[in-house]
PDB file of C-alpha atoms in Angstrom:
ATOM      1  CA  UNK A   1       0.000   0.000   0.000  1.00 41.00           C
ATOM      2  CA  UNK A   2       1.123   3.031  -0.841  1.00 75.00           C
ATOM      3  CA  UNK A   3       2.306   5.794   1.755  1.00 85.00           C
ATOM      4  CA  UNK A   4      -0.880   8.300   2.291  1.00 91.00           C
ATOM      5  CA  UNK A   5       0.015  12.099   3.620  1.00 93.00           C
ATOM      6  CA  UNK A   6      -1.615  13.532   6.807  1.00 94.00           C
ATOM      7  CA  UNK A   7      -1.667  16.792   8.657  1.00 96.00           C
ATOM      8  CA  UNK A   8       1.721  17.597  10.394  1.00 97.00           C
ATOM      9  CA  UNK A   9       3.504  15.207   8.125  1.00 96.00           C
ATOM     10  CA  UNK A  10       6.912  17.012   6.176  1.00 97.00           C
ATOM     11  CA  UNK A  11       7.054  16.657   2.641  1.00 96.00           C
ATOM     12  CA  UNK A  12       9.382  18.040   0.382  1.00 97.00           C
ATOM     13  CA  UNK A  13       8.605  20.776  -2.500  1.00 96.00           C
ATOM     14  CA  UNK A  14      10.416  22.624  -5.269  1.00 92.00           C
ATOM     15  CA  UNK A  15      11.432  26.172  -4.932  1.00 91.00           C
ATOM     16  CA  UNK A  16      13.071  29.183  -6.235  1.00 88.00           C
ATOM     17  CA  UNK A  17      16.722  28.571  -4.650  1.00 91.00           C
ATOM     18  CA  UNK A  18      17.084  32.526  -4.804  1.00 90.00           C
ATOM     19  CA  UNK A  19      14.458  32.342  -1.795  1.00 90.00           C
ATOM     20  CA  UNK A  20      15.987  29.386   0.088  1.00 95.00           C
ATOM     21  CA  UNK A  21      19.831  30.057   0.642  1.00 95.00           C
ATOM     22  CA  UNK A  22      20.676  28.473  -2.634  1.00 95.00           C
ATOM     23  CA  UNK A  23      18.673  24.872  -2.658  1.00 94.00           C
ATOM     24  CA  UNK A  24      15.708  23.705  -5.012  1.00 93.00           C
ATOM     25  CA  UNK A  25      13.970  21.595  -2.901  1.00 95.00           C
ATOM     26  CA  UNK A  26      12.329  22.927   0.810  1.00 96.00           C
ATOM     27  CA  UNK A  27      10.660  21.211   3.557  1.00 97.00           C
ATOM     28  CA  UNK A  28       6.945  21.774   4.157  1.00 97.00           C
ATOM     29  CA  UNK A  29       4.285  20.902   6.503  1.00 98.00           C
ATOM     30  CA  UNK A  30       0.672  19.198   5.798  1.00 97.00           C
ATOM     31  CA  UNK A  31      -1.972  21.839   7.119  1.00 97.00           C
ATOM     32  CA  UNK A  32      -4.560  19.755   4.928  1.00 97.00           C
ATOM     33  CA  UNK A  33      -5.010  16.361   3.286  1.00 96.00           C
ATOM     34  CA  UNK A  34      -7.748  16.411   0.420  1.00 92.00           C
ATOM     35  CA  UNK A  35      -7.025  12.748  -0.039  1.00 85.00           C
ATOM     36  CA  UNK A  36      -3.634  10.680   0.540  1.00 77.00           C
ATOM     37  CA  UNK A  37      -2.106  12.537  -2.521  1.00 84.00           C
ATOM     38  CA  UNK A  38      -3.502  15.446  -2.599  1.00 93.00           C
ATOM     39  CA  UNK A  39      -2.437  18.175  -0.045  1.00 97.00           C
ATOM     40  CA  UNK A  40      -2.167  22.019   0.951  1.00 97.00           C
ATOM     41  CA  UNK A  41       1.067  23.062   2.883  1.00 97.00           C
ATOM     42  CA  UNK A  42       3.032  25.805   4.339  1.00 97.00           C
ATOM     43  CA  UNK A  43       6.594  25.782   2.824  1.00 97.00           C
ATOM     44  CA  UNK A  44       9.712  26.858   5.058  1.00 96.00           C
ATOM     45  CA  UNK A  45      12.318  28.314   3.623  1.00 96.00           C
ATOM     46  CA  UNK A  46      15.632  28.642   4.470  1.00 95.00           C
ATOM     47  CA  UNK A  47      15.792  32.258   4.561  1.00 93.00           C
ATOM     48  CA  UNK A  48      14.337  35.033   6.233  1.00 91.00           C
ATOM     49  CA  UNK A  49      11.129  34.847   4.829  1.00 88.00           C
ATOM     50  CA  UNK A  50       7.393  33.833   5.244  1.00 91.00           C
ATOM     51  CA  UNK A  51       6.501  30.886   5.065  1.00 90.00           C
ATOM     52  CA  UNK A  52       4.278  30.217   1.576  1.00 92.00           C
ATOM     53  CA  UNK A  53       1.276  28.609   1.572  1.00 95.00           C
ATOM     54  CA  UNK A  54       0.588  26.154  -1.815  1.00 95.00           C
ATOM     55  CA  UNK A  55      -2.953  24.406  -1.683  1.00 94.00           C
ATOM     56  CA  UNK A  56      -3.999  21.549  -3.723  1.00 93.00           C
ATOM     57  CA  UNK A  57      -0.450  20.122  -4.424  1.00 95.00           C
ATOM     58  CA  UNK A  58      -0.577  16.540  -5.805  1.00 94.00           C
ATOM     59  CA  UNK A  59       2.348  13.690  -5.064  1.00 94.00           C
ATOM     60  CA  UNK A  60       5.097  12.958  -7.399  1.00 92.00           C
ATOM     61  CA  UNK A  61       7.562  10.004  -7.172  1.00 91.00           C
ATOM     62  CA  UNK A  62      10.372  12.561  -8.093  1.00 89.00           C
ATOM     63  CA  UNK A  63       9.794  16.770  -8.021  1.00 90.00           C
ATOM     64  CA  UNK A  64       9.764  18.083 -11.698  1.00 84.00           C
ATOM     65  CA  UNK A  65      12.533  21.078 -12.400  1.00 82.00           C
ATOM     66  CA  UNK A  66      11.690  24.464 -11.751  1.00 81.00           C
ATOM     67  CA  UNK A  67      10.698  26.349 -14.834  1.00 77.00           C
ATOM     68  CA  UNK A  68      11.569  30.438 -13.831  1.00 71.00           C
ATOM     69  CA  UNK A  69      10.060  31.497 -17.226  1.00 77.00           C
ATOM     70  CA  UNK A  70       6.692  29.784 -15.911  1.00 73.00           C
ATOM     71  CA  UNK A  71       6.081  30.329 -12.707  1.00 63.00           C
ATOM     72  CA  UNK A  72       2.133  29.061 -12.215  1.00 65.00           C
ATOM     73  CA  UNK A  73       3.510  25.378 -14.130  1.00 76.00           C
ATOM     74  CA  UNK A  74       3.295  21.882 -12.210  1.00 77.00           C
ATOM     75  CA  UNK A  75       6.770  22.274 -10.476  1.00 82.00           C
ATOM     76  CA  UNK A  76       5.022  24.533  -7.664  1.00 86.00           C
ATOM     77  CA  UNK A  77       2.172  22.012  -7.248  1.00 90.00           C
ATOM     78  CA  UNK A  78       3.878  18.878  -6.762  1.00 93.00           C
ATOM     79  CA  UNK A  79       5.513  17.302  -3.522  1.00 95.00           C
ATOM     80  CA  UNK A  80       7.278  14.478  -2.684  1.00 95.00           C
ATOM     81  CA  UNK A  81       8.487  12.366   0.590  1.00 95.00           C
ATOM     82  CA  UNK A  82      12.060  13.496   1.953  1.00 94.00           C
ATOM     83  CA  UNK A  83      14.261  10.498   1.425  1.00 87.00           C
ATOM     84  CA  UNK A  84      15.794   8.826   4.674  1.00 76.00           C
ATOM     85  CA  UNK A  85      19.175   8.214   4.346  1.00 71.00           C
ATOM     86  CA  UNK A  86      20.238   4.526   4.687  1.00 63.00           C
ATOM     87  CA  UNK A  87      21.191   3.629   8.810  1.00 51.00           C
TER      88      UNK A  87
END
């Protein structure tokens, strides 16, 4: 069975790296589920600023690129699972 998201859980998402100290992927937290794919989050940065809030984000088994000349495009409504390294 596939892994379902819930509120609280961390996900990862893409992002402009000029707003997160140089990295293209951020961390994010689960305010809603709208099923176990399908999700609305608050992104934190790595910066000093806001957090954003992206609703209705759907899961991807990898995060597309980040297109700057098309900013509305799927790579700001995707998210993935953070990888856990191996123990």
């Amino acid at each position: 069975m596939a892994r379902t998201a819930h509120v609280g859980d961390i996900v990862l998402v893409t992002v402009d790296p000029l707003h997160n100290n140089g990295a293209e992927t951020a961390p994010a937290i689960v305010t809603r589920t709208w099923s176990g794919t399908s999700i609305n989050c608050r992104v934190l940065y790595d910066q000093d600023v806001p957090p954003e809030w992206r609703c209705s984000l759907t899961h991807a088994d990898v995060l597309p690129d980040r297109d700057p000349d098309k900013p509305d495009q799927a790579w700001k409504y995707r998210w993935t699972w953070p990888t856990t390294p191996d123990a």
